[in-house]
JSON list of C-alpha atoms in Angstrom, two decimals:
[
{"chain": "A", "resi": 13, "resn": "SER", "atom": "CA", "xyz": [0.19, -0.20, 0.07]},
{"chain": "A", "resi": 14, "resn": "SER", "atom": "CA", "xyz": [0.95, 3.36, -1.30]},
{"chain": "A", "resi": 15, "resn": "PHE", "atom": "CA", "xyz": [0.12, 7.10, -1.56]},
{"chain": "A", "resi": 16, "resn": "PHE", "atom": "CA", "xyz": [0.51, 8.35, -5.33]},
{"chain": "A", "resi": 17, "resn": "ASP", "atom": "CA", "xyz": [0.95, 10.72, -7.71]},
{"chain": "A", "resi": 18, "resn": "TYR", "atom": "CA", "xyz": [-2.50, 12.07, -9.73]},
{"chain": "A", "resi": 19, "resn": "ASN", "atom": "CA", "xyz": [-2.38, 13.50, -12.66]},
{"chain": "A", "resi": 20, "resn": "THR", "atom": "CA", "xyz": [-5.11, 17.10, -12.59]},
{"chain": "A", "resi": 21, "resn": "ARG", "atom": "CA", "xyz": [-4.82, 16.62, -16.66]},
{"chain": "A", "resi": 22, "resn": "ASN", "atom": "CA", "xyz": [-5.91, 12.85, -17.18]},
{"chain": "A", "resi": 23, "resn": "GLY", "atom": "CA", "xyz": [-7.28, 11.89, -13.88]},
{"chain": "A", "resi": 24, "resn": "GLN", "atom": "CA", "xyz": [-5.00, 9.23, -13.36]},
{"chain": "A", "resi": 25, "resn": "VAL", "atom": "CA", "xyz": [-3.21, 8.03, -10.49]},
{"chain": "A", "resi": 26, "resn": "ASP", "atom": "CA", "xyz": [0.52, 6.97, -11.44]},
{"chain": "A", "resi": 27, "resn": "THR", "atom": "CA", "xyz": [0.95, 3.89, -9.37]},
{"chain": "A", "resi": 28, "resn": "SER", "atom": "CA", "xyz": [4.25, 3.48, -11.69]},
{"chain": "A", "resi": 29, "resn": "PHE", "atom": "CA", "xyz": [6.33, 3.82, -9.11]},
{"chain": "A", "resi": 30, "resn": "LEU", "atom": "CA", "xyz": [7.43, 4.47, -4.58]},
{"chain": "A", "resi": 31, "resn": "SER", "atom": "CA", "xyz": [8.04, 7.71, -3.43]},
{"chain": "A", "resi": 32, "resn": "VAL", "atom": "CA", "xyz": [9.09, 8.40, -0.53]},
{"chain": "A", "resi": 33, "resn": "THR", "atom": "CA", "xyz": [6.35, 10.56, -0.09]},
{"chain": "A", "resi": 34, "resn": "GLY", "atom": "CA", "xyz": [3.92, 8.62, -0.81]},
{"chain": "A", "resi": 35, "resn": "LEU", "atom": "CA", "xyz": [4.68, 5.18, 1.92]},
{"chain": "A", "resi": 36, "resn": "ALA", "atom": "CA", "xyz": [6.67, 7.91, 5.19]},
{"chain": "A", "resi": 37, "resn": "TYR", "atom": "CA", "xyz": [4.70, 11.81, 4.14]},
{"chain": "A", "resi": 38, "resn": "PRO", "atom": "CA", "xyz": [1.87, 9.89, 5.34]},
{"chain": "A", "resi": 39, "resn": "LEU", "atom": "CA", "xyz": [2.55, 8.12, 8.60]},
{"chain": "A", "resi": 40, "resn": "TRP", "atom": "CA", "xyz": [4.29, 11.49, 10.16]},
{"chain": "A", "resi": 41, "resn": "CYS", "atom": "CA", "xyz": [1.76, 13.79, 9.45]},
{"chain": "A", "resi": 42, "resn": "GLY", "atom": "CA", "xyz": [-1.23, 11.18, 10.67]},
{"chain": "A", "resi": 43, "resn": "LEU", "atom": "CA", "xyz": [-3.14, 10.52, 8.00]},
{"chain": "A", "resi": 44, "resn": "VAL", "atom": "CA", "xyz": [-3.36, 6.80, 8.56]},
{"chain": "A", "resi": 45, "resn": "ASP", "atom": "CA", "xyz": [-3.49, 7.16, 12.56]},
{"chain": "A", "resi": 46, "resn": "GLY", "atom": "CA", "xyz": [-6.20, 4.72, 13.83]},
{"chain": "A", "resi": 47, "resn": "ASN", "atom": "CA", "xyz": [-5.64, 1.79, 11.13]},
{"chain": "A", "resi": 48, "resn": "ARG", "atom": "CA", "xyz": [-2.83, -0.46, 12.43]},
{"chain": "A", "resi": 49, "resn": "PRO", "atom": "CA", "xyz": [-3.51, -2.79, 9.46]},
{"chain": "A", "resi": 50, "resn": "LEU", "atom": "CA", "xyz": [-2.93, -0.04, 7.18]},
{"chain": "A", "resi": 51, "resn": "SER", "atom": "CA", "xyz": [0.25, 1.80, 8.37]},
{"chain": "A", "resi": 52, "resn": "ASN", "atom": "CA", "xyz": [2.11, -2.02, 8.15]},
{"chain": "A", "resi": 53, "resn": "GLU", "atom": "CA", "xyz": [1.06, -2.42, 5.25]},
{"chain": "A", "resi": 54, "resn": "ILE", "atom": "CA", "xyz": [2.57, 1.35, 4.87]},
{"chain": "A", "resi": 55, "resn": "VAL", "atom": "CA", "xyz": [6.04, 0.29, 7.00]},
{"chain": "A", "resi": 56, "resn": "ASN", "atom": "CA", "xyz": [6.39, -3.42, 5.69]},
{"chain": "A", "resi": 57, "resn": "THR", "atom": "CA", "xyz": [6.10, -1.65, 1.88]},
{"chain": "A", "resi": 58, "resn": "LEU", "atom": "CA", "xyz": [9.14, 1.61, 2.72]},
{"chain": "A", "resi": 59, "resn": "MET", "atom": "CA", "xyz": [11.04, -1.17, 4.52]},
{"chain": "A", "resi": 60, "resn": "THR", "atom": "CA", "xyz": [11.02, -3.90, 1.66]},
{"chain": "A", "resi": 61, "resn": "ASN", "atom": "CA", "xyz": [11.18, -1.35, -1.32]},
{"chain": "A", "resi": 62, "resn": "LEU", "atom": "CA", "xyz": [12.84, 2.25, -0.65]},
{"chain": "A", "resi": 63, "resn": "ALA", "atom": "CA", "xyz": [15.29, 1.08, 2.68]},
{"chain": "A", "resi": 64, "resn": "GLN", "atom": "CA", "xyz": [18.93, 0.57, 1.59]},
{"chain": "A", "resi": 65, "resn": "ASP", "atom": "CA", "xyz": [22.54, 0.73, 3.13]},
{"chain": "A", "resi": 66, "resn": "GLY", "atom": "CA", "xyz": [22.49, 4.53, 3.85]},
{"chain": "A", "resi": 67, "resn": "GLY", "atom": "CA", "xyz": [19.47, 5.08, 4.12]},
{"chain": "A", "resi": 68, "resn": "VAL", "atom": "CA", "xyz": [15.94, 5.67, 2.94]},
{"chain": "A", "resi": 69, "resn": "VAL", "atom": "CA", "xyz": [15.80, 5.88, -1.18]},
{"chain": "A", "resi": 70, "resn": "SER", "atom": "CA", "xyz": [13.17, 8.58, -2.86]},
{"chain": "A", "resi": 71, "resn": "ASP", "atom": "CA", "xyz": [11.42, 6.53, -5.16]},
{"chain": "A", "resi": 72, "resn": "ASP", "atom": "CA", "xyz": [12.08, 2.98, -6.49]},
{"chain": "A", "resi": 73, "resn": "LEU", "atom": "CA", "xyz": [13.98, 2.11, -9.57]},
{"chain": "A", "resi": 74, "resn": "ARG", "atom": "CA", "xyz": [10.62, 1.76, -11.10]},
{"chain": "A", "resi": 75, "resn": "ASN", "atom": "CA", "xyz": [10.59, 5.81, -11.86]},
{"chain": "A", "resi": 76, "resn": "ASN", "atom": "CA", "xyz": [13.46, 5.97, -13.80]},
{"chain": "A", "resi": 77, "resn": "VAL", "atom": "CA", "xyz": [12.98, 3.36, -16.27]},
{"chain": "A", "resi": 78, "resn": "LYS", "atom": "CA", "xyz": [14.35, 5.92, -19.28]},
{"chain": "A", "resi": 79, "resn": "GLY", "atom": "CA", "xyz": [17.25, 5.75, -18.13]},
{"chain": "A", "resi": 80, "resn": "PHE", "atom": "CA", "xyz": [17.34, 9.66, -16.91]},
{"chain": "A", "resi": 81, "resn": "THR", "atom": "CA", "xyz": [18.56, 10.73, -13.43]},
{"chain": "A", "resi": 82, "resn": "GLY", "atom": "CA", "xyz": [16.50, 13.53, -11.59]},
{"chain": "A", "resi": 83, "resn": "GLN", "atom": "CA", "xyz": [18.10, 14.97, -8.03]},
{"chain": "A", "resi": 84, "resn": "TRP", "atom": "CA", "xyz": [15.11, 13.01, -7.21]},
{"chain": "A", "resi": 85, "resn": "ASP", "atom": "CA", "xyz": [15.26, 10.01, -8.55]},
{"chain": "A", "resi": 86, "resn": "TRP", "atom": "CA", "xyz": [16.77, 6.29, -6.99]},
{"chain": "A", "resi": 87, "resn": "PRO", "atom": "CA", "xyz": [19.52, 6.10, -5.78]},
{"chain": "A", "resi": 88, "resn": "ALA", "atom": "CA", "xyz": [19.22, 9.32, -4.13]},
{"chain": "A", "resi": 89, "resn": "GLY", "atom": "CA", "xyz": [18.57, 10.44, -0.15]},
{"chain": "A", "resi": 90, "resn": "TRP", "atom": "CA", "xyz": [17.63, 13.66, 1.16]},
{"chain": "A", "resi": 91, "resn": "ALA", "atom": "CA", "xyz": [18.32, 14.19, 5.06]},
{"chain": "A", "resi": 92, "resn": "PRO", "atom": "CA", "xyz": [14.08, 15.59, 4.75]},
{"chain": "A", "resi": 93, "resn": "HIS", "atom": "CA", "xyz": [13.05, 12.78, 3.89]},
{"chain": "A", "resi": 94, "resn": "GLN", "atom": "CA", "xyz": [15.19, 10.53, 6.02]},
{"chain": "A", "resi": 95, "resn": "MET", "atom": "CA", "xyz": [14.30, 12.65, 9.18]},
{"chain": "A", "resi": 96, "resn": "ILE", "atom": "CA", "xyz": [10.38, 12.64, 7.66]},
{"chain": "A", "resi": 97, "resn": "THR", "atom": "CA", "xyz": [10.46, 8.89, 7.18]},
{"chain": "A", "resi": 98, "resn": "TRP", "atom": "CA", "xyz": [12.30, 8.27, 11.03]},
{"chain": "A", "resi": 99, "resn": "MET", "atom": "CA", "xyz": [9.17, 10.80, 13.30]},
{"chain": "A", "resi": 100, "resn": "GLY", "atom": "CA", "xyz": [6.12, 9.19, 11.24]},
{"chain": "A", "resi": 101, "resn": "LEU", "atom": "CA", "xyz": [7.58, 5.18, 12.61]},
{"chain": "A", "resi": 102, "resn": "MET", "atom": "CA", "xyz": [8.09, 7.11, 15.64]},
{"chain": "A", "resi": 103, "resn": "ARG", "atom": "CA", "xyz": [4.54, 8.51, 16.28]},
{"chain": "A", "resi": 104, "resn": "LEU", "atom": "CA", "xyz": [3.09, 5.53, 15.13]},
{"chain": "A", "resi": 105, "resn": "GLY", "atom": "CA", "xyz": [5.02, 2.94, 17.26]},
{"chain": "A", "resi": 106, "resn": "TYR", "atom": "CA", "xyz": [7.71, 1.49, 14.70]},
{"chain": "A", "resi": 107, "resn": "LEU", "atom": "CA", "xyz": [10.85, 2.17, 16.61]},
{"chain": "A", "resi": 108, "resn": "THR", "atom": "CA", "xyz": [13.13, -0.66, 14.95]},
{"chain": "A", "resi": 109, "resn": "GLN", "atom": "CA", "xyz": [12.43, 0.63, 11.81]},
{"chain": "A", "resi": 110, "resn": "ALA", "atom": "CA", "xyz": [13.28, 3.94, 12.98]},
{"chain": "A", "resi": 111, "resn": "ARG", "atom": "CA", "xyz": [16.60, 3.17, 14.85]},
{"chain": "A", "resi": 112, "resn": "GLU", "atom": "CA", "xyz": [17.70, 0.48, 12.02]},
{"chain": "A", "resi": 113, "resn": "LEU", "atom": "CA", "xyz": [17.40, 3.18, 9.37]},
{"chain": "A", "resi": 114, "resn": "ALA", "atom": "CA", "xyz": [18.69, 6.43, 11.23]},
{"chain": "A", "resi": 115, "resn": "SER", "atom": "CA", "xyz": [21.08, 4.51, 11.85]},
{"chain": "A", "resi": 116, "resn": "ARG", "atom": "CA", "xyz": [21.62, 3.48, 7.98]},
{"chain": "A", "resi": 117, "resn": "TRP", "atom": "CA", "xyz": [22.50, 7.26, 7.66]},
{"chain": "A", "resi": 118, "resn": "VAL", "atom": "CA", "xyz": [24.27, 8.35, 10.32]},
{"chain": "A", "resi": 119, "resn": "ARG", "atom": "CA", "xyz": [27.34, 5.54, 9.55]},
{"chain": "A", "resi": 120, "resn": "LEU", "atom": "CA", "xyz": [26.76, 6.96, 5.86]},
{"chain": "A", "resi": 121, "resn": "CYS", "atom": "CA", "xyz": [27.01, 11.03, 6.71]},
{"chain": "A", "resi": 122, "resn": "LEU", "atom": "CA", "xyz": [29.51, 9.84, 9.23]},
{"chain": "A", "resi": 123, "resn": "LYS", "atom": "CA", "xyz": [31.90, 8.08, 7.11]},
{"chain": "A", "resi": 124, "resn": "THR", "atom": "CA", "xyz": [31.33, 10.83, 4.38]},
{"chain": "A", "resi": 125, "resn": "PHE", "atom": "CA", "xyz": [32.96, 13.14, 6.49]},
{"chain": "A", "resi": 126, "resn": "GLN", "atom": "CA", "xyz": [35.49, 11.35, 7.99]},
{"chain": "A", "resi": 127, "resn": "VAL", "atom": "CA", "xyz": [36.66, 10.73, 3.90]},
{"chain": "A", "resi": 128, "resn": "TYR", "atom": "CA", "xyz": [35.63, 13.75, 2.39]},
{"chain": "A", "resi": 129, "resn": "ASP", "atom": "CA", "xyz": [35.12, 16.38, 4.67]},
{"chain": "A", "resi": 130, "resn": "CYS", "atom": "CA", "xyz": [31.94, 17.76, 4.32]},
{"chain": "A", "resi": 131, "resn": "LEU", "atom": "CA", "xyz": [28.30, 17.31, 4.60]},
{"chain": "A", "resi": 132, "resn": "PRO", "atom": "CA", "xyz": [26.63, 16.99, 0.50]},
{"chain": "A", "resi": 133, "resn": "GLU", "atom": "CA", "xyz": [23.14, 17.61, 0.26]},
{"chain": "A", "resi": 134, "resn": "LYS", "atom": "CA", "xyz": [21.86, 14.03, -0.76]},
{"chain": "A", "resi": 135, "resn": "PHE", "atom": "CA", "xyz": [23.80, 11.01, -1.28]},
{"chain": "A", "resi": 136, "resn": "ASP", "atom": "CA", "xyz": [23.84, 7.45, -2.61]},
{"chain": "A", "resi": 137, "resn": "VAL", "atom": "CA", "xyz": [22.25, 5.76, -0.34]},
{"chain": "A", "resi": 138, "resn": "VAL", "atom": "CA", "xyz": [22.14, 2.31, -2.59]},
{"chain": "A", "resi": 139, "resn": "HIS", "atom": "CA", "xyz": [25.93, 2.85, -2.88]},
{"chain": "A", "resi": 140, "resn": "CYS", "atom": "CA", "xyz": [26.84, 4.38, -0.11]},
{"chain": "A", "resi": 141, "resn": "THR", "atom": "CA", "xyz": [28.48, 7.24, -1.28]},
{"chain": "A", "resi": 142, "resn": "SER", "atom": "CA", "xyz": [28.23, 11.37, -1.44]},
{"chain": "A", "resi": 143, "resn": "ARG", "atom": "CA", "xyz": [29.03, 10.77, -5.28]},
{"chain": "A", "resi": 144, "resn": "ILE", "atom": "CA", "xyz": [26.46, 11.06, -7.28]},
{"chain": "A", "resi": 145, "resn": "ASP", "atom": "CA", "xyz": [26.19, 12.44, -10.79]},
{"chain": "A", "resi": 146, "resn": "VAL", "atom": "CA", "xyz": [22.58, 13.91, -11.25]},
{"chain": "A", "resi": 147, "resn": "GLU", "atom": "CA", "xyz": [21.35, 17.47, -12.89]},
{"chain": "A", "resi": 148, "resn": "TYR", "atom": "CA", "xyz": [22.00, 20.20, -10.26]},
{"chain": "A", "resi": 149, "resn": "GLY", "atom": "CA", "xyz": [25.17, 18.65, -9.39]},
{"chain": "A", "resi": 150, "resn": "ASN", "atom": "CA", "xyz": [25.73, 17.90, -5.45]},
{"chain": "A", "resi": 151, "resn": "GLN", "atom": "CA", "xyz": [25.70, 21.27, -2.96]},
{"chain": "A", "resi": 152, "resn": "CYS", "atom": "CA", "xyz": [28.09, 21.50, -0.62]},
{"chain": "A", "resi": 153, "resn": "SER", "atom": "CA", "xyz": [30.15, 17.82, -1.88]},
{"chain": "A", "resi": 154, "resn": "GLU", "atom": "CA", "xyz": [33.81, 19.72, -2.01]},
{"chain": "A", "resi": 155, "resn": "LYS", "atom": "CA", "xyz": [36.17, 19.40, 1.13]},
{"chain": "A", "resi": 156, "resn": "GLY", "atom": "CA", "xyz": [35.27, 21.31, 3.96]},
{"chain": "A", "resi": 157, "resn": "GLU", "atom": "CA", "xyz": [31.55, 22.53, 2.54]},
{"chain": "A", "resi": 158, "resn": "TYR", "atom": "CA", "xyz": [28.12, 21.18, 4.70]},
{"chain": "A", "resi": 159, "resn": "PHE", "atom": "CA", "xyz": [24.23, 21.69, 3.85]},
{"chain": "A", "resi": 160, "resn": "GLY", "atom": "CA", "xyz": [22.57, 22.77, 6.58]},
{"chain": "A", "resi": 161, "resn": "TRP", "atom": "CA", "xyz": [19.61, 19.61, 6.80]},
{"chain": "A", "resi": 162, "resn": "THR", "atom": "CA", "xyz": [22.40, 17.36, 6.28]},
{"chain": "A", "resi": 163, "resn": "VAL", "atom": "CA", "xyz": [23.96, 18.67, 9.52]},
{"chain": "A", "resi": 164, "resn": "ALA", "atom": "CA", "xyz": [20.72, 18.74, 11.13]},
{"chain": "A", "resi": 165, "resn": "SER", "atom": "CA", "xyz": [19.71, 15.16, 10.07]}
]
Protein backbone atom coordinates (compact mmCIF):
# COMPACT_ATOMS: atom_id res chain seq x y z
CA SER A 1 0.00 0.00 0.00
CA SER A 2 1.05 3.55 -0.73
CA PHE A 3 -0.27 6.95 -1.61
CA PHE A 4 0.44 7.90 -5.22
CA ASP A 5 0.72 10.91 -7.51
CA TYR A 6 -2.47 12.09 -9.17
CA ASN A 7 -2.36 13.54 -12.68
CA THR A 8 -4.91 16.36 -12.77
CA ARG A 9 -4.77 16.59 -16.57
CA ASN A 10 -5.89 13.04 -17.28
CA GLY A 11 -7.54 12.23 -13.96
CA GLN A 12 -5.37 9.16 -13.42
CA VAL A 13 -3.46 7.92 -10.40
CA ASP A 14 0.16 7.10 -11.29
CA THR A 15 1.04 3.81 -9.62
CA SER A 16 4.14 3.18 -11.76
CA PHE A 17 6.53 3.94 -8.89
CA LEU A 18 6.74 4.13 -5.12
CA SER A 19 8.07 7.22 -3.36
CA VAL A 20 9.09 8.25 0.12
CA THR A 21 6.47 10.99 -0.07
CA GLY A 22 3.76 8.39 -0.73
CA LEU A 23 4.92 6.06 2.03
CA ALA A 24 6.59 7.99 4.87
CA TYR A 25 4.73 11.30 4.72
CA PRO A 26 1.30 9.72 5.48
CA LEU A 27 2.85 8.16 8.61
CA TRP A 28 4.44 11.47 9.62
CA CYS A 29 1.38 13.69 9.15
CA GLY A 30 -1.11 11.33 10.80
CA LEU A 31 -3.00 10.32 7.67
CA VAL A 32 -3.11 6.66 8.73
CA ASP A 33 -3.57 7.12 12.50
CA GLY A 34 -5.90 4.52 13.96
CA ASN A 35 -5.56 2.19 10.98
CA ARG A 36 -2.95 -0.34 12.12
CA PRO A 37 -3.45 -2.74 9.17
CA LEU A 38 -2.82 0.09 6.68
CA SER A 39 0.16 1.49 8.59
CA ASN A 40 1.64 -2.04 8.83
CA GLU A 41 1.27 -2.41 5.06
CA ILE A 42 2.86 0.97 4.40
CA VAL A 43 5.79 0.28 6.74
CA ASN A 44 6.36 -3.14 5.15
CA THR A 45 6.28 -1.61 1.65
CA LEU A 46 8.65 1.17 2.74
CA MET A 47 11.16 -1.21 4.34
CA THR A 48 10.99 -3.67 1.43
CA ASN A 49 11.19 -1.20 -1.46
CA LEU A 50 12.87 2.01 -0.29
CA ALA A 51 15.14 1.09 2.64
CA GLN A 52 18.74 0.85 1.44
CA ASP A 53 22.13 0.43 3.10
CA GLY A 54 22.51 4.21 3.48
CA GLY A 55 18.94 5.12 4.42
CA VAL A 56 15.70 5.68 2.52
CA VAL A 57 15.88 6.24 -1.23
CA SER A 58 13.54 8.89 -2.70
CA ASP A 59 11.75 6.48 -5.03
CA ASP A 60 12.05 2.95 -6.30
CA LEU A 61 13.95 1.88 -9.39
CA ARG A 62 10.82 1.68 -11.54
CA ASN A 63 10.76 5.49 -11.70
CA ASN A 64 14.06 5.49 -13.60
CA VAL A 65 12.90 3.49 -16.65
CA LYS A 66 14.06 6.10 -19.19
CA GLY A 67 17.61 6.24 -17.84
CA PHE A 68 17.12 9.82 -16.61
CA THR A 69 18.67 10.52 -13.25
CA GLY A 70 16.85 13.46 -11.74
CA GLN A 71 18.12 14.73 -8.43
CA TRP A 72 15.08 13.30 -6.61
CA ASP A 73 15.28 9.89 -8.31
CA TRP A 74 16.84 6.54 -7.41
CA PRO A 75 19.48 6.23 -5.93
CA ALA A 76 19.27 9.62 -4.17
CA GLY A 77 18.48 10.01 -0.50
CA TRP A 78 17.84 13.39 1.12
CA ALA A 79 18.06 14.41 4.78
CA PRO A 80 14.49 15.82 4.99
CA HIS A 81 13.09 12.52 3.71
CA GLN A 82 15.15 10.61 6.26
CA MET A 83 13.98 12.72 9.19
CA ILE A 84 10.32 12.65 8.14
CA THR A 85 10.55 8.87 7.73
CA TRP A 86 12.05 8.41 11.22
CA MET A 87 9.51 10.73 12.83
CA GLY A 88 6.60 9.03 11.05
CA LEU A 89 7.76 5.59 12.11
CA MET A 90 8.34 6.69 15.71
CA ARG A 91 5.00 8.49 15.83
CA LEU A 92 3.20 5.20 15.20
CA GLY A 93 5.43 3.04 17.37
CA TYR A 94 7.71 1.48 14.73
CA LEU A 95 10.78 2.23 16.82
CA THR A 96 12.94 -0.65 15.57
CA GLN A 97 12.52 0.43 11.94
CA ALA A 98 13.09 4.09 12.80
CA ARG A 99 16.29 3.34 14.69
CA GLU A 100 17.57 1.06 11.94
CA LEU A 101 17.01 3.63 9.19
CA ALA A 102 18.46 6.45 11.30
CA SER A 103 21.56 4.34 12.02
CA ARG A 104 22.08 3.63 8.32
CA TRP A 105 21.87 7.34 7.46
CA VAL A 106 24.08 8.50 10.31
CA ARG A 107 26.74 5.91 9.39
CA LEU A 108 26.71 7.22 5.80
CA CYS A 109 27.00 10.85 6.96
CA LEU A 110 29.80 9.99 9.38
CA LYS A 111 31.72 8.04 6.73
CA THR A 112 31.39 10.93 4.28
CA PHE A 113 32.50 13.45 6.88
CA GLN A 114 35.52 11.34 7.85
CA VAL A 115 36.62 10.57 4.28
CA TYR A 116 35.71 13.78 2.40
CA ASP A 117 35.27 16.39 5.18
CA CYS A 118 31.89 17.43 3.78
CA LEU A 119 28.18 16.83 4.29
CA PRO A 120 26.37 17.33 0.96
CA GLU A 121 22.71 17.92 0.24
CA LYS A 122 22.07 14.36 -0.98
CA PHE A 123 23.65 10.93 -1.11
CA ASP A 124 23.53 7.79 -3.20
CA VAL A 125 22.00 5.70 -0.41
CA VAL A 126 22.12 2.52 -2.50
CA HIS A 127 25.91 2.56 -2.95
CA CYS A 128 26.59 4.60 0.23
CA THR A 129 28.47 7.47 -1.34
CA SER A 130 28.18 11.23 -1.66
CA ARG A 131 29.59 10.99 -5.19
CA ILE A 132 26.31 11.08 -7.09
CA ASP A 133 25.99 12.29 -10.67
CA VAL A 134 22.57 13.89 -11.11
CA GLU A 135 21.02 17.03 -12.55
CA TYR A 136 22.05 20.20 -10.73
CA GLY A 137 25.03 18.44 -9.13
CA ASN A 138 25.39 17.91 -5.41
CA GLN A 139 25.64 21.03 -3.28
CA CYS A 140 28.31 21.12 -0.55
CA SER A 141 30.13 18.03 -1.81
CA GLU A 142 33.60 19.58 -1.64
CA LYS A 143 36.00 19.52 1.29
CA GLY A 144 34.91 21.80 4.13
CA GLU A 145 31.35 22.29 2.85
CA TYR A 146 28.32 21.31 4.93
CA PHE A 147 24.70 21.46 3.77
CA GLY A 148 22.28 22.67 6.46
CA TRP A 149 19.63 19.97 6.41
CA THR A 150 22.22 17.21 6.26
CA VAL A 151 23.98 18.69 9.28
CA ALA A 152 20.61 18.89 11.06
CA SER A 153 19.92 15.23 10.42
